[in-house]
Short mmCIF file of C-alpha atoms in Angstrom, two decimals:
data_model
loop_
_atom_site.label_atom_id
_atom_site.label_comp_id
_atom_site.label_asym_id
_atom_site.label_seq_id
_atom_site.Cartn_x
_atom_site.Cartn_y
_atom_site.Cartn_z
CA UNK A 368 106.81 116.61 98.46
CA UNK A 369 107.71 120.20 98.19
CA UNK A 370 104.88 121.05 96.30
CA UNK A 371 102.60 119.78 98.39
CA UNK A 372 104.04 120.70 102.20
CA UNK A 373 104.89 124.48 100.70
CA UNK A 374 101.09 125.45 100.05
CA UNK A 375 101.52 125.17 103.66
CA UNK A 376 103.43 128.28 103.97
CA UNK A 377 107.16 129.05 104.82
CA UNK A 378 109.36 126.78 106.91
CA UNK A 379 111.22 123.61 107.08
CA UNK A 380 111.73 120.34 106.13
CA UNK A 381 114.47 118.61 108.57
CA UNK A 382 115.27 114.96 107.89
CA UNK A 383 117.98 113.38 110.41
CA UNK A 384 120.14 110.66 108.14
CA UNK A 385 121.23 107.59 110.27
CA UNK A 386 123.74 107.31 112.52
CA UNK A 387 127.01 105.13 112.57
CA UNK A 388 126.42 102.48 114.99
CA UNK A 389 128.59 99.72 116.95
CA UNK A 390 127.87 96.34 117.87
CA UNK A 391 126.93 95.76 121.48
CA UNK A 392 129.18 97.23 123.76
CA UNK A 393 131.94 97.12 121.53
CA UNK A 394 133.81 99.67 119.07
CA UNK A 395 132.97 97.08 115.95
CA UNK A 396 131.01 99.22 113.35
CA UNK A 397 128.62 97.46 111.10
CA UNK A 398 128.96 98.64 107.60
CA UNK A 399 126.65 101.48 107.44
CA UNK A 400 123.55 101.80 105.45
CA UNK A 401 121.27 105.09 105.20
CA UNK A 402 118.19 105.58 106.85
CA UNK A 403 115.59 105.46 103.92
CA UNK A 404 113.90 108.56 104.27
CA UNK A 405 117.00 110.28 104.45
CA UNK A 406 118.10 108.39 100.88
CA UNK A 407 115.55 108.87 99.54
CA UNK A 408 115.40 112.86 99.86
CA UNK A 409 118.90 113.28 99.29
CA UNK A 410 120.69 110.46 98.52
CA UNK A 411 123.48 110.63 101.09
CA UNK A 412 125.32 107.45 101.36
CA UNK A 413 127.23 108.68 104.93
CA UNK A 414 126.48 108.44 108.40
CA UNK A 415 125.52 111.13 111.14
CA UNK A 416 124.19 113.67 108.28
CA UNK A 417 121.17 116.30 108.53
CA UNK A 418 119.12 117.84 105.42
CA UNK A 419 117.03 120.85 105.16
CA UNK A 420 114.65 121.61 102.49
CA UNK A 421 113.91 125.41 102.84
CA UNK A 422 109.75 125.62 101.77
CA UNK A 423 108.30 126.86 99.70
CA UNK A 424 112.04 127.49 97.48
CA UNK A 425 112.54 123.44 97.53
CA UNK A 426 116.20 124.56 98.07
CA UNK A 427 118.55 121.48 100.29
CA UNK A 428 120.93 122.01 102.96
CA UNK A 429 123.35 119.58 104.29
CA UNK A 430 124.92 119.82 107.22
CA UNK A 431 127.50 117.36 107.86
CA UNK A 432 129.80 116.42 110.97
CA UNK A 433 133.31 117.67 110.95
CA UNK A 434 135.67 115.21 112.41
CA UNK A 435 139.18 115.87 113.73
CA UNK A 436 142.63 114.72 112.59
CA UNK A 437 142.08 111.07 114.85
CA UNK A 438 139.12 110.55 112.44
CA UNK A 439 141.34 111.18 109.47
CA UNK A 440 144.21 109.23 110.80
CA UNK A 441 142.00 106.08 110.42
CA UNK A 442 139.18 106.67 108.00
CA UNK A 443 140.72 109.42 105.44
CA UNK A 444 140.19 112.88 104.95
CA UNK A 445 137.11 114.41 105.24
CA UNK A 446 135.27 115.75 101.93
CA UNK A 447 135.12 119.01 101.09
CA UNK A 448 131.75 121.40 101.71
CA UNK A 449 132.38 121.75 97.64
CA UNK A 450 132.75 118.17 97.00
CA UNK A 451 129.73 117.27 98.59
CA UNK A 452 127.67 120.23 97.24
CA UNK A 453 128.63 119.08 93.58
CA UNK A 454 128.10 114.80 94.49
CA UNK A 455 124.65 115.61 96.27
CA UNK A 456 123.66 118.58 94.25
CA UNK A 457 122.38 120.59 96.70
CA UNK A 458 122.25 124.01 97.39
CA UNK A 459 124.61 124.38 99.94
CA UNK A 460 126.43 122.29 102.53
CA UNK A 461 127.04 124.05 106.23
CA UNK A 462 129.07 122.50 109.27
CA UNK A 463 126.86 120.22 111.74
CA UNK A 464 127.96 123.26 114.49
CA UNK A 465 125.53 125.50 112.40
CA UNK A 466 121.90 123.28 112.22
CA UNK A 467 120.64 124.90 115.34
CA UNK A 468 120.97 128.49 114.04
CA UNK A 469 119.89 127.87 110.49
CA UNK A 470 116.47 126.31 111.94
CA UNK A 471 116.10 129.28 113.88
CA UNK A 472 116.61 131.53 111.33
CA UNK A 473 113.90 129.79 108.84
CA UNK A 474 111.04 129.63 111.59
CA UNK A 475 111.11 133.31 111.55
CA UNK A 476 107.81 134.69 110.27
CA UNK A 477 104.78 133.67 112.32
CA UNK A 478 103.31 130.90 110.15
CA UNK A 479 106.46 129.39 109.54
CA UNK A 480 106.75 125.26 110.18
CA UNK A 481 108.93 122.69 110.82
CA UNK A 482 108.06 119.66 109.59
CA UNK A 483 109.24 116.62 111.20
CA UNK A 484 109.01 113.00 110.17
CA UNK A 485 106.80 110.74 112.38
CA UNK A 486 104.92 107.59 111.83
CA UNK A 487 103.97 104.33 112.41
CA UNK A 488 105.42 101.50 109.25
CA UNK A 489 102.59 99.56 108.52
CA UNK A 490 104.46 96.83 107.97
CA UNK A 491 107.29 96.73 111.05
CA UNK A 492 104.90 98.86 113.17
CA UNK A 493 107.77 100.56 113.92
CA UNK A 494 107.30 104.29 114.57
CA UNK A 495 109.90 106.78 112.04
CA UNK A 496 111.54 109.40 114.42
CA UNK A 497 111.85 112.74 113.97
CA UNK A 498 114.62 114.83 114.03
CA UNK A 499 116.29 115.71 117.23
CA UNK A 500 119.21 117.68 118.18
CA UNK A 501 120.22 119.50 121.08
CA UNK A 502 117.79 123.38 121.43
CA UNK A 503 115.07 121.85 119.05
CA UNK A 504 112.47 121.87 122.24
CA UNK A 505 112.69 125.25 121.67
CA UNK A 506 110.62 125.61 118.76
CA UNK A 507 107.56 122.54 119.90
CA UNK A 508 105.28 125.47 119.06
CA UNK A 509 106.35 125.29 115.18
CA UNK A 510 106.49 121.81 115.32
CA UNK A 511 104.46 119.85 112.66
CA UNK A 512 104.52 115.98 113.04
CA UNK A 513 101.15 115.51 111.26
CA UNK A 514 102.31 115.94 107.54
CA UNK A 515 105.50 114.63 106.78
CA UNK A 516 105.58 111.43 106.94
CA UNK A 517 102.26 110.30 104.73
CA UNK A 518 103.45 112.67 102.14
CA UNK A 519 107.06 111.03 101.85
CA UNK A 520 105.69 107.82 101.84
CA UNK A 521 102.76 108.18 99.38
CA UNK A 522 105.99 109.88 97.25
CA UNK A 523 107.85 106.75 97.56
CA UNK A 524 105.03 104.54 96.13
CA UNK A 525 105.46 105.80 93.37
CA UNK A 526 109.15 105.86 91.76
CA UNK A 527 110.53 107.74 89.41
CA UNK A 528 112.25 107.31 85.74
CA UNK A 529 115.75 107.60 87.99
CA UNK A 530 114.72 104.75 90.64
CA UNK A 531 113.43 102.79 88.22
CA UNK A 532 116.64 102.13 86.77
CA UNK A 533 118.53 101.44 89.58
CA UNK A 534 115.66 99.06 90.10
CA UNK A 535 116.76 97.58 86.95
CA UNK A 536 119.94 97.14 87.97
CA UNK A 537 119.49 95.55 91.02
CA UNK A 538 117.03 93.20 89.74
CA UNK A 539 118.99 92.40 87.09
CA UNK A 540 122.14 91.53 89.15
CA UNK A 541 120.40 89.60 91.58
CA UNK A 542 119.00 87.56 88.62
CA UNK A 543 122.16 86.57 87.22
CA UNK A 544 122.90 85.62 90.76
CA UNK A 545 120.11 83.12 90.96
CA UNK A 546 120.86 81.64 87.44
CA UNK A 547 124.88 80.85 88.79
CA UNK A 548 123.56 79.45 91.81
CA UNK A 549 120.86 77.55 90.21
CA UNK A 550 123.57 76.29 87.63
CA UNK A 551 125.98 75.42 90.59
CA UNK A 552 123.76 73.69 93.20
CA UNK A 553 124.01 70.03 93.47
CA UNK A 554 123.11 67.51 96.33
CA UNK A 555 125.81 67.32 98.88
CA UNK A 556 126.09 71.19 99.04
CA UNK A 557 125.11 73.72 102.29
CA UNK A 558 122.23 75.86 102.18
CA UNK A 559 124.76 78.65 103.14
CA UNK A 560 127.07 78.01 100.35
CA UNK A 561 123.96 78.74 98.25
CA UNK A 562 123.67 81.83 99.86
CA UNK A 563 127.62 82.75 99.38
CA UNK A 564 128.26 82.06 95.86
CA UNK A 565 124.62 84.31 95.40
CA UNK A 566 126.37 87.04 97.49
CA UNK A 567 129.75 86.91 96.04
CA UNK A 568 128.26 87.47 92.22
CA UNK A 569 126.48 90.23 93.53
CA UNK A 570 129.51 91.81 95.19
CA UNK A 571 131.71 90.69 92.25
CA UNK A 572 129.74 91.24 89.38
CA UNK A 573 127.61 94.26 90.47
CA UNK A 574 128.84 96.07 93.20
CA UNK A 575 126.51 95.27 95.53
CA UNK A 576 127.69 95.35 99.05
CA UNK A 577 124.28 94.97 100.97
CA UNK A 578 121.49 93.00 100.81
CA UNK A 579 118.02 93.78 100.51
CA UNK A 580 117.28 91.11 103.95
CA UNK A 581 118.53 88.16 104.85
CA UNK A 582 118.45 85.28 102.77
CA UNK A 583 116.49 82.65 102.77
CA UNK A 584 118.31 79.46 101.41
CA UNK A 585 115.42 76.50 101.84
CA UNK A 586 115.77 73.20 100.97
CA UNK A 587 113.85 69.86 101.56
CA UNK A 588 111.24 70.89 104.32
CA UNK A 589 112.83 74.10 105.21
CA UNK A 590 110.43 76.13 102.57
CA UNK A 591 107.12 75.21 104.24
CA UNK A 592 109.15 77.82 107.04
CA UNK A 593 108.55 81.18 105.21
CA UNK A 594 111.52 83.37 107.07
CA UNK A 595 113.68 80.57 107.01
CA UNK A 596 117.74 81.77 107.18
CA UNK A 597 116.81 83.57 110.50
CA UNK A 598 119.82 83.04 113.34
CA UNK A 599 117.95 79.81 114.69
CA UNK A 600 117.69 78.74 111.11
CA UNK A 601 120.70 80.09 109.36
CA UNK A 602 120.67 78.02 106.10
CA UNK A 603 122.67 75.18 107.40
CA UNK A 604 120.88 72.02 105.89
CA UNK A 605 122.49 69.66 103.86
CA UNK A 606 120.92 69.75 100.14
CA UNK A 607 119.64 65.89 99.63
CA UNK A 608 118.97 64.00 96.43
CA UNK A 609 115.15 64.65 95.30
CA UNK A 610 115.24 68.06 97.83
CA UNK A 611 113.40 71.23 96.29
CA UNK A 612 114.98 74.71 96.60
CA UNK A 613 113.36 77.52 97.59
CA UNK A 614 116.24 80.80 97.33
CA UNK A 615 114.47 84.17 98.12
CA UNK A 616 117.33 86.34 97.54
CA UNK A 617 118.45 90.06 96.26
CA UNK A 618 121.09 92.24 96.47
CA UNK A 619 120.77 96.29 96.72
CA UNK A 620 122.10 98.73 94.88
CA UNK A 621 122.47 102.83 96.41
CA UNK A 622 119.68 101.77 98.90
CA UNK A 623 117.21 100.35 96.32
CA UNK A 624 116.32 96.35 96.63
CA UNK A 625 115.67 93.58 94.64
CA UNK A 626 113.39 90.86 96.14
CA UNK A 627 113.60 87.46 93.49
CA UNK A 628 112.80 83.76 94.59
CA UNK A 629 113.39 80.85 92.30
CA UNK A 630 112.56 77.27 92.83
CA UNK A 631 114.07 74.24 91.34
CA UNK A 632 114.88 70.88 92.06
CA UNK A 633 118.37 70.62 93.56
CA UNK A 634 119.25 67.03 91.24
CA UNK A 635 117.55 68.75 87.87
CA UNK A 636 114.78 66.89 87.89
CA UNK A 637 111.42 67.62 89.11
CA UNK A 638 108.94 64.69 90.24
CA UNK A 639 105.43 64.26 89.24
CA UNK A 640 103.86 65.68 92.42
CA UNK A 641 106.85 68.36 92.39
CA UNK A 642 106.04 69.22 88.48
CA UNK A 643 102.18 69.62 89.93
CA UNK A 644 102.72 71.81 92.04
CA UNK A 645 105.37 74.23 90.47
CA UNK A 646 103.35 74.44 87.53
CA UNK A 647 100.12 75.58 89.72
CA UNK A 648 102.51 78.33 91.05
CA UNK A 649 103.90 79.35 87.77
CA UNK A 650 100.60 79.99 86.08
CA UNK A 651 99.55 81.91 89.00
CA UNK A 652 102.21 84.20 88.54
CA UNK A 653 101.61 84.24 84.58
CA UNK A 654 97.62 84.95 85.62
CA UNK A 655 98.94 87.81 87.84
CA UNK A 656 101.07 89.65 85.99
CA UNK A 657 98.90 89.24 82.23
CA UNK A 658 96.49 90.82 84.81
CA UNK A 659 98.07 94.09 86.07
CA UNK A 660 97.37 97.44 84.82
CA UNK A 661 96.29 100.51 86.59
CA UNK A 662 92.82 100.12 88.01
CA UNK A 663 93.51 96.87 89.42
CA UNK A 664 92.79 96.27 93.03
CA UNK A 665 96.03 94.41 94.51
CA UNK A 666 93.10 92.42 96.68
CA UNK A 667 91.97 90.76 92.89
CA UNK A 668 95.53 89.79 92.47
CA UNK A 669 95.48 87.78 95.51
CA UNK A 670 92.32 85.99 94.82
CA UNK A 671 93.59 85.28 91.05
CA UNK A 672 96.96 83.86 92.03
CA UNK A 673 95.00 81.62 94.92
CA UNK A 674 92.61 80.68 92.24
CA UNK A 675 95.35 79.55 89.67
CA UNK A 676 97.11 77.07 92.85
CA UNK A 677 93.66 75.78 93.88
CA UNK A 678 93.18 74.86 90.34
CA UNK A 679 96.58 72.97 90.39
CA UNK A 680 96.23 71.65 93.20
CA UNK A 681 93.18 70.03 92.16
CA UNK A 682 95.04 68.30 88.67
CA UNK A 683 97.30 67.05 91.23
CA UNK A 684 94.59 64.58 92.94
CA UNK A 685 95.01 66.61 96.33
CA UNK A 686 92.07 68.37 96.07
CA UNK A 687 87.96 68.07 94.74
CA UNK A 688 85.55 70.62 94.39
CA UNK A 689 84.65 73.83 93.57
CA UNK A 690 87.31 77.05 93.57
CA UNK A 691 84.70 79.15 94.39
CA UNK A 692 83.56 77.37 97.32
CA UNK A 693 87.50 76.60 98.80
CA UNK A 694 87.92 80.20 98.53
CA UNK A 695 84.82 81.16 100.84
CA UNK A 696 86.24 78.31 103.13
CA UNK A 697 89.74 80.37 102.98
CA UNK A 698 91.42 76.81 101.64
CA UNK A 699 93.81 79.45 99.38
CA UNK A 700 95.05 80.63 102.55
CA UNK A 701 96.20 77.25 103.70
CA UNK A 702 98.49 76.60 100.65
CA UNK A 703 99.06 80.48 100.63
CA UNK A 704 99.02 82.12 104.30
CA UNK A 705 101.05 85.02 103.14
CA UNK A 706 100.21 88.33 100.75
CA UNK A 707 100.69 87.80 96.90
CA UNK A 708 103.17 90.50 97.50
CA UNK A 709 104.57 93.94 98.37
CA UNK A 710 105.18 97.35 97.63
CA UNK A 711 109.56 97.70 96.81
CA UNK A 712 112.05 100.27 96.65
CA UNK A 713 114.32 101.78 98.93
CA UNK A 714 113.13 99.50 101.50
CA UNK A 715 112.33 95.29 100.40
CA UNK A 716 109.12 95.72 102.32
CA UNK A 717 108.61 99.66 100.85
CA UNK A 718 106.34 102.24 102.63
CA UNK A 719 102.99 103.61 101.82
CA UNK A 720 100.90 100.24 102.14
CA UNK A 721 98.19 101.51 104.70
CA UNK A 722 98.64 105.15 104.33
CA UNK A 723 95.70 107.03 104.82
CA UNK A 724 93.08 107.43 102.14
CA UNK A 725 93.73 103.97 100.60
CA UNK A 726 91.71 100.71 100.99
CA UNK A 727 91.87 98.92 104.64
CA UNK A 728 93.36 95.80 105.70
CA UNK A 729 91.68 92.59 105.39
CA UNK A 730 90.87 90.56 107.74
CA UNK A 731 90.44 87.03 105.83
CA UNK A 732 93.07 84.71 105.82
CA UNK A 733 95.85 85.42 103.80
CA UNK A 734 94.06 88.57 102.68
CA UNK A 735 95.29 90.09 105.81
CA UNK A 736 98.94 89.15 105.24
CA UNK A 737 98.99 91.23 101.97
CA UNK A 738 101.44 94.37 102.91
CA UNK A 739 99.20 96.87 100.44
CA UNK A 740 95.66 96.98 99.47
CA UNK A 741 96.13 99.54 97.09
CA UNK A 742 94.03 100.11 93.56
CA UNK A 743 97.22 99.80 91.24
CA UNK A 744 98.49 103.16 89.38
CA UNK A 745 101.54 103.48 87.22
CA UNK A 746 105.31 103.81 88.79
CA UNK A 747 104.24 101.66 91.41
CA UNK A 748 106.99 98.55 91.76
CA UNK A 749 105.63 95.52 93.62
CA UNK A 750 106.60 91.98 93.87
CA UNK A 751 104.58 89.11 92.80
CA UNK A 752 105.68 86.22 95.00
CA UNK A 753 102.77 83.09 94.63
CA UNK A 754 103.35 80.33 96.73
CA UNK A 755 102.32 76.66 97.59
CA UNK A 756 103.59 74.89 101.15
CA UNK A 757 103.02 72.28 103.08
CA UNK A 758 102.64 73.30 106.61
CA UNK A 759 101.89 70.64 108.69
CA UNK A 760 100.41 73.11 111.51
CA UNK A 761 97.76 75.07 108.99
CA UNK A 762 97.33 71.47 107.31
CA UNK A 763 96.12 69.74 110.67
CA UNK A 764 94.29 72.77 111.60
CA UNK A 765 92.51 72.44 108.06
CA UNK A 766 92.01 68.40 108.60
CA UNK A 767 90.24 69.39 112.32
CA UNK A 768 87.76 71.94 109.85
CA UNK A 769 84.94 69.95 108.28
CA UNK A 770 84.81 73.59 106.05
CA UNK A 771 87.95 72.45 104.95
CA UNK A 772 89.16 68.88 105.25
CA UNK A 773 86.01 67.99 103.04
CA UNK A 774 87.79 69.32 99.85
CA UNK A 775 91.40 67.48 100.64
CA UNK A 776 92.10 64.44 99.09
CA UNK A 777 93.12 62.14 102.54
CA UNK A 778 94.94 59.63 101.25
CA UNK A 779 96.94 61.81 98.62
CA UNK A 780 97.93 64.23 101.59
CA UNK A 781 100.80 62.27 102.78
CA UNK A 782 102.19 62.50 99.62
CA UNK A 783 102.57 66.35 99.57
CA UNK A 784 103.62 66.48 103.12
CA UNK A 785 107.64 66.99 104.32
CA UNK A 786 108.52 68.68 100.54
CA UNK A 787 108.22 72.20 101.35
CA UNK A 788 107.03 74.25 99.09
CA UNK A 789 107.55 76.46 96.24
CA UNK A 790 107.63 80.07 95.72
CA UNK A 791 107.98 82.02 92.07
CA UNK A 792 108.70 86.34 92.93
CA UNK A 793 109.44 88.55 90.53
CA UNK A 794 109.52 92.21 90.51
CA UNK A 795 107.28 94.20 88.57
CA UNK A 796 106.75 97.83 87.32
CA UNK A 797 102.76 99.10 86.82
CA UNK A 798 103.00 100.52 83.68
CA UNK A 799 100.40 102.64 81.62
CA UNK A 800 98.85 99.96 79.76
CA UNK A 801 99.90 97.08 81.70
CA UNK A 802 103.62 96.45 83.68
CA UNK A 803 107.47 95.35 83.10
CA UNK A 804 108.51 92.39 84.90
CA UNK A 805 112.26 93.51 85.95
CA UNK A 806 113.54 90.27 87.12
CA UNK A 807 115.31 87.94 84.61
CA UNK A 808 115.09 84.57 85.94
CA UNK A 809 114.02 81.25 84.44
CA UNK A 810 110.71 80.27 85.26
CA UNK A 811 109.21 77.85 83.13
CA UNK A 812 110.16 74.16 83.95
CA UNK A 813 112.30 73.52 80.48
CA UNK A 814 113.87 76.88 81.44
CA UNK A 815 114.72 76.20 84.71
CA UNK A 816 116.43 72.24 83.93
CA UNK A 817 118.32 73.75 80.32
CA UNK A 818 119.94 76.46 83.17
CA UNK A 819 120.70 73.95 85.63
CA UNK A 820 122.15 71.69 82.74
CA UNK A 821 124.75 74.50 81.91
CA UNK A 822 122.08 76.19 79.03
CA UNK A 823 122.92 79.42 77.84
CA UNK A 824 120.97 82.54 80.25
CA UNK A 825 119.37 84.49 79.25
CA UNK A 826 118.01 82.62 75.76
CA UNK A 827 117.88 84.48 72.07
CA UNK A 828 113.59 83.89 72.24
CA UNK A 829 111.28 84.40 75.39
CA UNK A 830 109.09 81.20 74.84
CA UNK A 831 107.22 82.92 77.76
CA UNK A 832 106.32 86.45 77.17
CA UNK A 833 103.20 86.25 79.47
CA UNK A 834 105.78 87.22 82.19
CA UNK A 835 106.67 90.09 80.29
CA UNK A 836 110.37 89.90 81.21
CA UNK A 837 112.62 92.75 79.59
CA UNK A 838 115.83 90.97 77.49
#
């Protein structure tokens, strides 16, 4: 980042960390997390903080707030300048009092910028805002909100030998935590105390007090809802005999997520038509990931991984024909109407999908759900998440298609219909020569019913190294 905004000349970078926040109209304050930018320039896990990167020396400034003796009274004494110099290493550390003059001083010399973040997520569409405090009008004429922003987030794509072990961690945690739950879930249980026992071993086990989104605890029919666990669905079904679950969970760690779903039949025991379809998903993610190197366009990854379900779907007796053909007809998108996956890191959904200079969005079905289009390079970490529902909208819209209903299989429809739907995500590094699958969960079907029999996790021997998981 410094390297490339200081052949710009001399100037400023000024990040504004997030502020402490309270709920409503209330004095309740949410446990705080950083703003990502902010974390990821200078890793500063408190609220209400401002950095400064002087260009083109690199060097960091903090300036923090400096509260009174009512602050201290209730929340503790405040660090010291020194502390925080030596836990951020930065340069220096200067009261919040003093921002205002220091910018001043470094927009001296006529060419001099200050670089502001601004830009729209391609994912949220929410815009990043720049910096603001009180007397920064003052210097709109030195004011660069062009730059920043694609340059931080083409930096974040790409993650370095630090993040990726933190990555490790997290993805490792939140793995364990899907193996106890798996091993602990039984018909007769809540979706939510799914969801707390995979919380508590994250909190217990590994420190991790946030997680990476909400999770989504589906059972039964719930999974054919992708963003189940939302307030008007808050994982509150009762887990029946013969249900299947779908848990996309993961904990984070210093700001950096994990993003795993397992699936798994809550009584051990997967049915013929439930065996069918895992299996189609499993070897889709198996075709993926044998698949990835740099060079790859994320786009291929798609159309493999809706090639492999097609082709399972079609052992299963719900579907004839040719792959080819039910791709043109966008049948993949049916089973699969989201992306094969996304970019991760200090955000679950990470930055730097549509930046400028990379391939365009899609318009096809299910194409246009993917959250990158990028060619693959090394350090990137993305999720691979195939998937299989039964959505009885996109199902009835496909049975009103003659493009589509002539490949479905009427009378073995109903049979698929009301159980969900499965999802297999991992998380997985591009490597030089190929990529490290960092999640540690059991995928293949013996795997998944020794686990939920009380088998040891994870085994001596990978009988699946295709996945390339790390033991």
């Amino acid at each position: 980042m410094v390297s490339k905004l200081g052949e710009t000349g001399t100037g400023i970078i000024l990040l504004q960390g997030g502020k402490q926040t309270t709920r409503y109209d209330t004095d309740h304050e949410p446990i705080f997390r950083q703003e990502s930018y902010f974390h990821w320039a200078f890793g500063v896990s408190e609220a209400d903080v401002y950095g400064a990167i002087s260009l083109p020396s690199g060097n960091a400034t903090l300036f923090v707030p400096q509260h009174g003796i009512d602050y201290e009274i209730f929340c503790g004494k405040s660090p010291s300048s020194k502390s925080i110099k030596e836990k951020y290493g930065v340069e220096k550390v200067l009261p919040l009092e003093e921002l205002s003059n220091y910018v001043t001083s470094h927009l001296d010399q006529s060419e001099s910028q200050l670089h502001l973040l601004s830009g729209k997520n391609t994912d949220s569409g929410n815009m990043a805002m720049p910096a603001h405090y009180e007397g920064i009008k003052s210097h709109v004429g030195k004011m660069n909100l062009e730059t920043l922003f694609s340059c931080i987030a083409d930096c974040r794509v790409y993650k370095t030998d630090a993040e990726v072990e933190v990555m490790r961690y997290t993805h490792w945690v939140s793995s364990m935590a899907h193996v106890e739950v798996m091993r602990s879930c039984k018909a007769g249980m809540m979706e939510y105390q799914l969801e707390s026992l995979f919380q508590h071993h994250t909190y217990t086990h590994g420190g991790c007090r946030h997680m990476s989104y909400t999770c989504i605890c589906a059972c039964g029919p719930n999974p054919a809802v992708l963003h189940y666990g939302h307030a008007g669905a808050p994982n509150n079904r009762l887990l029946q005999n013969g249900d299947l679950a779908l848990l996309d969970m993961g904990a984070e760690y210093h700001c950096y997520a994990s993003d795993i779903t397992c699936s798994f039949p809550v009584n051990g025991r997967f049915t013929k038509d439930q065996k069918c379809v895992y299996e189609a998903v499993l070897n889709a993610q198996i075709a993926v990931i044998k698949s990835i190197q740099p060079g790859v366009p994320w786009k291929d990854m798609h159309r493999a991984a809706e090639r492999a379900i097609l082709k399972g779907l079609i052992g299963a007796g719900l579907l004839v024909g040719n792959v080819d053909e039910m791709i043109a007809a966008d049948v993949g998108a049916i089973f699969m109407p989201h992306g094969l996956g996304h970019l991760i890191g200090v955000d679950t959904h990470d930055v730097g999908g549509y930046t400028s200079g990379t391939p365009t969005r899609s318009m096809r079905p299910g194409l246009r759900s993917l959250r990158t289009a990028r060619i693959l390079k090394e350090g990137m970490v993305l999720t691979v998440e195939p998937g299989c529902y039964f959505i009885d909208m996109l199902l009835d819209i496909a049975m009103m298609n003659p493009e589509q209903s002539k490949f479905f299989v009427q009378h073995r429809l109903k049979d698929f219909r009301g159980i969900g739907g499965i999802r297999l995500e991992d998380g997985v590094l591009v490597t030089k020569n190929g990529c490290e699958n960092l999640t540690i969960c059991p995928r293949t079907i013996t795997e998944v019913i020794d686990v939920m029999s009380g088998g040891v996790w994870p085994p001596e021997e990978d009988v699946m190294p295709e996945l390339r998981r790390n033991w």
